[in-house]
Amino acid sequence: MASPAEAFGGGVAVITGAGSGIGEGLARTAAELGMRVALADIAADRIERVAADIRAAGGEAITIPTDVADPAALDRLAATVHGELGDVRLLMNNAGIEILGLSWELPAEVWERAIRINVLGVIHGVRAFVPRMLSAGEPAYIGNLSSIGGLSMMAVQTPYILSKHAVLSFSECLRMEMDLVEAPISVSAVLPGPIATRIFEDAATARDPSKIEFHRKAMQAMTHGPGSLTGKQAAEIILAGIAAKDFFVSTHPEITTQMAKQRAEHLSTLSTPTLGEEARRMLLG
Ligand SMILES: NC(=O)c1ccc[n+]([C@@H]2O[C@H](COP(=O)([O-])OP(=O)(O)OC[C@H]3O[C@@H](n4cnc5c(N)ncnc54)[C@H](O)[C@@H]3O)[C@@H](O)[C@H]2O)c1
């Protein structure tokens, strides 16, 4: 089994959402492993800051402001990275947003943007990069950011939860497609547990955000509370799992296993979704 340095050293990494949190950690860790890194994010100032740090430490980094909700922007990203850095060894489809609000209170544009970023952003990342990765014929790795939410149910985060189920499902099928064409490309679904990032601070909401303030604070406390990891700590675990070609890559294996068992039990007994007392407290106080 290859170590992260053996798998990735000397290669090119592309990371979407590289300006904050897990993506920032992935960019810094990939650079530490000796990768040349392409940082993509909708927030240009954030990736400039991370790239400046990487260069100051002797690494090589380029920045490409990119909105992953736009398929053409991902095509441009792939062409630019290939032109400037060459063949890609590691593609991290990491950019994602949280969305808080009752399904029927979220404006149509919030729903559509959530799906375009969290689901189609991952799909078009693969569509834009894989043909060149296949032509290169070299071992390569794709990590798609799902979540432990991709194994669970949660009210008031519905667009997020369904997007993470979709990313997991897409990644499962993609891994089989790589098998089918005997591609040397390993696909991993990354299922982080609580990571202390700005994701809940930046969450999209319904028109009246005061309604979800309690829930936002509870989620922020959970992602920054006991047992949570920093983006950098998460990135180190994630890149070790991807280097090992694990399909399920988890930052919190115990929580992931527990969630997977609950999901399997729920499906195998065809249970009706119910809101437990703990979930109700998280939502309403
Ligand atoms: N933080 C957690 O607890 C947690 C848990 C499970 C999964 N995840 C997943 O990890 C990934 C990273 O999340 P994070 O917690 O580091 O969040 P974060 O908010 O700290 O960072 C996300 C980055 O993505 C960028 N971004 C947002 N929309 C974009 C767009 N349209 N195009 C390009 N970039 C865009 C943001 O500018 C930001 O820099 C997400 O897919 C998230 O769902 C996070």
Short mmCIF file of C-alpha atoms and ligand atoms in Angstrom, two decimals:
data_model
loop_
_atom_site.label_atom_id
_atom_site.label_comp_id
_atom_site.label_asym_id
_atom_site.label_seq_id
_atom_site.Cartn_x
_atom_site.Cartn_y
_atom_site.Cartn_z
CA MET A 1 0.00 0.00 0.00
CA ALA A 2 1.47 3.35 -1.08
CA SER A 3 2.12 6.09 1.46
CA PRO A 4 0.78 9.56 0.56
CA ALA A 5 4.32 10.72 -0.31
CA GLU A 6 4.86 7.70 -2.61
CA ALA A 7 1.47 8.07 -4.28
CA PHE A 8 1.46 11.81 -4.72
CA GLY A 9 5.05 13.19 -4.51
CA GLY A 10 6.07 15.03 -7.71
CA GLY A 11 2.51 14.94 -9.13
CA VAL A 12 -0.09 17.62 -9.83
CA ALA A 13 -3.10 18.16 -7.55
CA VAL A 14 -6.26 20.13 -8.29
CA ILE A 15 -8.45 21.11 -5.38
CA THR A 16 -11.78 22.91 -5.66
CA GLY A 17 -12.87 24.96 -2.67
CA ALA A 18 -9.17 25.28 -1.76
CA GLY A 19 -9.58 28.65 -0.05
CA SER A 20 -10.93 27.43 3.29
CA GLY A 21 -11.42 24.50 5.62
CA ILE A 22 -10.84 20.99 4.27
CA GLY A 23 -9.86 22.21 0.78
CA GLU A 24 -7.29 24.60 2.24
CA GLY A 25 -5.93 21.72 4.34
CA LEU A 26 -5.80 19.49 1.26
CA ALA A 27 -3.88 22.14 -0.70
CA ARG A 28 -1.35 22.68 2.09
CA THR A 29 -0.90 18.94 2.70
CA ALA A 30 -0.56 18.11 -1.00
CA ALA A 31 2.13 20.80 -1.31
CA GLU A 32 3.93 19.39 1.73
CA LEU A 33 3.90 15.98 0.01
CA GLY A 34 5.77 17.54 -2.92
CA MET A 35 2.82 18.08 -5.26
CA ARG A 36 2.40 21.07 -7.56
CA VAL A 37 -1.01 22.34 -6.64
CA ALA A 38 -3.77 24.14 -8.53
CA LEU A 39 -6.11 25.95 -6.15
CA ALA A 40 -9.63 26.66 -7.41
CA ASP A 41 -12.29 28.54 -5.46
CA ILE A 42 -15.04 31.06 -6.08
CA ALA A 43 -13.31 33.34 -3.52
CA ALA A 44 -10.14 34.51 -5.31
CA ASP A 45 -8.74 36.28 -2.24
CA ARG A 46 -8.89 33.07 -0.19
CA ILE A 47 -6.87 30.98 -2.66
CA GLU A 48 -4.35 33.81 -3.17
CA ARG A 49 -3.65 33.75 0.59
CA VAL A 50 -3.21 29.96 0.71
CA ALA A 51 -1.05 29.93 -2.45
CA ALA A 52 1.17 32.70 -1.06
CA ASP A 53 1.82 30.58 2.06
CA ILE A 54 2.61 27.50 -0.05
CA ARG A 55 5.05 29.46 -2.22
CA ALA A 56 6.66 31.05 0.85
CA ALA A 57 7.32 27.52 2.14
CA GLY A 58 9.06 26.61 -1.15
CA GLY A 59 6.10 24.90 -2.85
CA GLU A 60 4.54 25.44 -6.27
CA ALA A 61 0.95 26.68 -6.45
CA ILE A 62 -1.27 28.32 -9.05
CA THR A 63 -4.66 29.90 -8.41
CA ILE A 64 -7.65 29.70 -10.74
CA PRO A 65 -10.81 31.49 -9.58
CA THR A 66 -13.60 29.04 -10.45
CA ASP A 67 -17.31 28.73 -9.80
CA VAL A 68 -17.94 24.97 -9.77
CA ALA A 69 -21.64 25.66 -10.43
CA ASP A 70 -20.63 26.55 -14.01
CA PRO A 71 -19.68 23.51 -16.15
CA ALA A 72 -17.76 25.74 -18.60
CA ALA A 73 -15.67 27.10 -15.71
CA LEU A 74 -14.64 23.52 -14.87
CA ASP A 75 -13.70 22.92 -18.53
CA ARG A 76 -11.54 26.06 -18.39
CA LEU A 77 -10.03 24.89 -15.09
CA ALA A 78 -9.04 21.54 -16.60
CA ALA A 79 -7.53 23.18 -19.71
CA THR A 80 -5.59 25.73 -17.63
CA VAL A 81 -4.21 23.18 -15.18
CA HIS A 82 -3.18 20.85 -17.98
CA GLY A 83 -1.57 23.71 -19.92
CA GLU A 84 0.31 25.16 -16.95
CA LEU A 85 1.18 22.13 -14.83
CA GLY A 86 0.64 19.05 -17.03
CA ASP A 87 -1.12 15.77 -16.27
CA VAL A 88 -3.19 15.63 -13.10
CA ARG A 89 -2.54 12.92 -10.53
CA LEU A 90 -5.02 14.00 -7.84
CA LEU A 91 -8.41 15.63 -8.40
CA MET A 92 -10.27 16.68 -5.27
CA ASN A 93 -13.87 17.70 -5.97
CA ASN A 94 -14.17 19.37 -2.59
CA ALA A 95 -16.11 22.64 -3.01
CA GLY A 96 -19.47 22.49 -1.28
CA ILE A 97 -21.92 24.65 0.64
CA GLU A 98 -24.40 24.13 3.46
CA ILE A 99 -28.04 25.11 3.14
CA LEU A 100 -30.35 25.65 6.10
CA GLY A 101 -34.11 25.96 5.97
CA LEU A 102 -37.37 24.07 5.52
CA SER A 103 -37.59 22.65 2.00
CA TRP A 104 -40.62 24.72 0.99
CA GLU A 105 -39.19 27.96 2.42
CA LEU A 106 -35.91 27.86 0.46
CA PRO A 107 -36.14 30.06 -2.65
CA ALA A 108 -35.91 28.22 -5.98
CA GLU A 109 -32.55 29.87 -6.72
CA VAL A 110 -31.08 28.57 -3.45
CA TRP A 111 -32.23 25.01 -4.24
CA GLU A 112 -30.86 25.18 -7.78
CA ARG A 113 -27.53 26.69 -6.79
CA ALA A 114 -27.08 24.11 -4.02
CA ILE A 115 -27.53 21.25 -6.48
CA ARG A 116 -25.33 22.93 -9.09
CA ILE A 117 -22.47 23.36 -6.60
CA ASN A 118 -22.72 20.24 -4.44
CA VAL A 119 -23.82 17.68 -7.03
CA LEU A 120 -23.16 18.96 -10.55
CA GLY A 121 -19.91 20.64 -9.44
CA VAL A 122 -18.53 17.18 -8.61
CA ILE A 123 -19.95 15.56 -11.75
CA HIS A 124 -18.63 18.27 -14.09
CA GLY A 125 -15.26 18.18 -12.31
CA VAL A 126 -15.01 14.52 -13.28
CA ARG A 127 -16.36 15.14 -16.79
CA ALA A 128 -13.84 17.95 -17.39
CA PHE A 129 -10.73 16.20 -16.03
CA VAL A 130 -11.11 12.47 -16.65
CA PRO A 131 -10.57 12.36 -20.44
CA ARG A 132 -7.09 13.90 -20.06
CA MET A 133 -6.36 11.69 -17.04
CA LEU A 134 -7.27 8.63 -19.14
CA SER A 135 -5.14 9.80 -22.08
CA ALA A 136 -2.16 10.24 -19.76
CA GLY A 137 -2.52 6.56 -18.84
CA GLU A 138 -0.76 7.16 -15.50
CA PRO A 139 -2.02 6.20 -12.04
CA ALA A 140 -4.35 8.91 -10.77
CA TYR A 141 -6.77 9.54 -7.91
CA ILE A 142 -10.15 11.24 -7.59
CA GLY A 143 -11.62 12.22 -4.21
CA ASN A 144 -15.24 13.38 -4.14
CA LEU A 145 -16.46 15.10 -0.97
CA SER A 146 -19.58 13.45 0.35
CA SER A 147 -20.14 13.50 4.12
CA ILE A 148 -21.35 11.31 6.95
CA GLY A 149 -24.55 13.16 5.96
CA GLY A 150 -24.43 11.03 2.80
CA LEU A 151 -25.41 8.06 4.99
CA SER A 152 -28.03 9.78 7.10
CA MET A 153 -31.25 11.79 7.21
CA MET A 154 -31.61 15.28 8.59
CA ALA A 155 -34.46 17.76 8.48
CA VAL A 156 -33.83 21.42 7.62
CA GLN A 157 -30.59 20.56 5.77
CA THR A 158 -32.42 18.69 3.01
CA PRO A 159 -30.58 20.05 -0.07
CA TYR A 160 -27.24 19.36 1.62
CA ILE A 161 -28.13 15.85 2.76
CA LEU A 162 -29.54 14.79 -0.60
CA SER A 163 -26.51 16.28 -2.37
CA LYS A 164 -24.15 14.20 -0.23
CA HIS A 165 -26.17 11.03 -0.91
CA ALA A 166 -25.89 11.88 -4.61
CA VAL A 167 -22.11 12.37 -4.44
CA LEU A 168 -21.72 9.01 -2.70
CA SER A 169 -23.90 7.30 -5.29
CA PHE A 170 -22.08 9.02 -8.18
CA SER A 171 -18.71 7.96 -6.73
CA GLU A 172 -19.82 4.32 -6.37
CA CYS A 173 -20.90 4.16 -10.01
CA LEU A 174 -17.79 6.05 -11.16
CA ARG A 175 -15.51 3.59 -9.38
CA MET A 176 -17.22 0.74 -11.25
CA GLU A 177 -16.91 2.61 -14.55
CA MET A 178 -13.15 2.94 -13.98
CA ASP A 179 -13.06 -0.83 -13.41
CA LEU A 180 -15.05 -1.39 -16.58
CA VAL A 181 -12.55 0.48 -18.76
CA GLU A 182 -9.56 -0.81 -16.71
CA ALA A 183 -8.45 2.76 -16.00
CA PRO A 184 -5.58 3.27 -13.55
CA ILE A 185 -7.74 5.81 -11.74
CA SER A 186 -8.82 5.21 -8.15
CA VAL A 187 -12.08 6.85 -7.05
CA SER A 188 -12.78 7.57 -3.38
CA ALA A 189 -15.85 8.92 -1.64
CA VAL A 190 -14.74 11.11 1.25
CA LEU A 191 -17.12 11.12 4.22
CA PRO A 192 -15.84 13.61 6.79
CA GLY A 193 -17.35 13.84 10.26
CA PRO A 194 -17.30 17.16 12.14
CA ILE A 195 -14.54 19.46 10.87
CA ALA A 196 -14.11 22.98 12.25
CA THR A 197 -14.55 25.14 9.15
CA ARG A 198 -16.63 28.13 8.04
CA ILE A 199 -19.26 26.02 6.25
CA PHE A 200 -22.14 26.84 8.62
CA GLU A 201 -21.13 30.49 8.88
CA ASP A 202 -21.44 30.79 5.07
CA ALA A 203 -24.55 28.60 4.73
CA ALA A 204 -27.28 29.65 2.30
CA THR A 205 -30.65 30.05 4.03
CA ALA A 206 -34.33 30.69 3.60
CA ARG A 207 -35.51 34.30 3.28
CA ASP A 208 -35.95 34.63 7.04
CA PRO A 209 -32.61 33.44 8.46
CA SER A 210 -33.72 34.14 12.05
CA LYS A 211 -35.79 30.92 11.86
CA ILE A 212 -32.70 28.73 11.47
CA GLU A 213 -30.37 30.66 13.80
CA PHE A 214 -30.70 28.15 16.64
CA HIS A 215 -29.93 25.25 14.31
CA ARG A 216 -27.00 27.07 12.69
CA LYS A 217 -25.45 27.73 16.13
CA ALA A 218 -26.00 24.10 17.20
CA MET A 219 -24.30 22.83 14.02
CA GLN A 220 -21.45 25.31 14.40
CA ALA A 221 -20.94 24.16 18.00
CA MET A 222 -20.98 20.52 16.84
CA THR A 223 -18.44 21.05 14.04
CA HIS A 224 -16.16 23.02 16.39
CA GLY A 225 -16.79 20.91 19.52
CA PRO A 226 -15.13 17.90 21.15
CA GLY A 227 -13.99 15.29 18.64
CA SER A 228 -13.91 17.70 15.71
CA LEU A 229 -10.77 18.09 13.62
CA THR A 230 -9.17 21.04 11.87
CA GLY A 231 -9.23 21.19 8.07
CA LYS A 232 -5.52 20.37 8.06
CA GLN A 233 -5.92 17.31 10.31
CA ALA A 234 -8.82 16.11 8.17
CA ALA A 235 -6.78 16.59 4.99
CA GLU A 236 -3.92 14.43 6.26
CA ILE A 237 -6.31 11.57 7.06
CA ILE A 238 -8.13 11.99 3.74
CA LEU A 239 -4.97 11.93 1.62
CA ALA A 240 -3.71 8.83 3.44
CA GLY A 241 -7.00 7.04 2.62
CA ILE A 242 -6.97 8.14 -1.00
CA ALA A 243 -3.32 7.08 -1.41
CA ALA A 244 -4.32 3.64 -0.07
CA LYS A 245 -7.08 3.53 -2.75
CA ASP A 246 -9.79 3.10 -0.09
CA PHE A 247 -13.24 3.77 -1.51
CA PHE A 248 -14.80 4.99 1.74
CA VAL A 249 -12.46 7.58 3.24
CA SER A 250 -13.54 8.74 6.65
CA THR A 251 -12.08 11.23 9.12
CA HIS A 252 -14.16 9.71 11.94
CA PRO A 253 -14.36 5.95 11.26
CA GLU A 254 -16.44 5.13 14.35
CA ILE A 255 -19.16 7.65 13.49
CA THR A 256 -19.12 6.55 9.84
CA THR A 257 -19.52 2.88 10.75
CA GLN A 258 -22.34 3.68 13.17
CA MET A 259 -24.14 5.79 10.53
CA ALA A 260 -23.68 3.06 7.90
CA LYS A 261 -25.16 0.44 10.26
CA GLN A 262 -28.14 2.69 11.06
CA ARG A 263 -28.69 3.31 7.33
CA ALA A 264 -28.50 -0.41 6.54
CA GLU A 265 -30.94 -1.20 9.37
CA HIS A 266 -33.31 1.55 8.22
CA LEU A 267 -33.34 0.27 4.63
CA SER A 268 -33.40 -3.43 5.39
CA THR A 269 -36.43 -2.99 7.65
CA LEU A 270 -38.09 -0.42 5.36
CA SER A 271 -38.54 1.90 8.34
CA THR A 272 -40.42 5.19 8.26
CA PRO A 273 -38.21 8.26 8.78
CA THR A 274 -38.88 9.79 12.20
CA LEU A 275 -37.42 12.81 13.95
CA GLY A 276 -35.81 11.66 17.19
CA GLU A 277 -35.72 13.74 20.37
CA GLU A 278 -32.02 14.60 19.90
CA ALA A 279 -32.61 15.86 16.36
CA ARG A 280 -35.61 17.89 17.54
CA ARG A 281 -33.45 19.54 20.22
CA MET A 282 -30.75 20.36 17.60
CA LEU A 283 -33.41 22.03 15.46
CA LEU A 284 -35.58 23.81 18.00
CA GLY A 285 -33.64 24.03 21.26
N1 LIG B 1 -16.96 20.89 7.80
C1 LIG B 1 -17.54 19.71 7.97
O1 LIG B 1 -17.87 19.33 9.11
C2 LIG B 1 -17.83 18.81 6.77
C3 LIG B 1 -18.34 17.53 7.04
C4 LIG B 1 -18.62 16.69 5.96
C5 LIG B 1 -18.37 17.11 4.66
N2 LIG B 1 -17.87 18.35 4.43
C6 LIG B 1 -17.66 18.74 3.03
O2 LIG B 1 -16.33 19.18 2.84
C7 LIG B 1 -16.27 20.10 1.75
C8 LIG B 1 -15.50 21.35 2.19
O3 LIG B 1 -16.24 21.96 3.22
P1 LIG B 1 -15.59 22.87 4.38
O4 LIG B 1 -16.24 22.46 5.64
O5 LIG B 1 -14.12 22.87 4.26
O6 LIG B 1 -16.23 24.28 3.96
P2 LIG B 1 -15.67 25.77 3.90
O7 LIG B 1 -16.89 26.63 3.79
O8 LIG B 1 -14.72 26.06 5.01
O9 LIG B 1 -14.86 25.79 2.52
C9 LIG B 1 -15.52 25.63 1.29
C10 LIG B 1 -14.79 26.42 0.21
O10 LIG B 1 -15.53 26.21 -1.01
C11 LIG B 1 -15.64 27.46 -1.67
N3 LIG B 1 -16.81 27.47 -2.55
C12 LIG B 1 -18.12 27.66 -2.19
N4 LIG B 1 -18.88 27.69 -3.29
C13 LIG B 1 -18.06 27.50 -4.35
C14 LIG B 1 -18.26 27.46 -5.76
N5 LIG B 1 -19.48 27.62 -6.30
N6 LIG B 1 -17.20 27.24 -6.56
C15 LIG B 1 -15.96 27.10 -6.03
N7 LIG B 1 -15.70 27.17 -4.71
C16 LIG B 1 -16.74 27.37 -3.88
C17 LIG B 1 -15.75 28.49 -0.56
O11 LIG B 1 -15.37 29.79 -1.03
C18 LIG B 1 -14.79 27.93 0.48
O12 LIG B 1 -13.49 28.47 0.32
C19 LIG B 1 -17.72 20.39 1.37
O13 LIG B 1 -18.07 19.63 0.22
C20 LIG B 1 -18.49 19.91 2.57
O14 LIG B 1 -19.80 19.54 2.27
C21 LIG B 1 -17.59 19.22 5.46
#
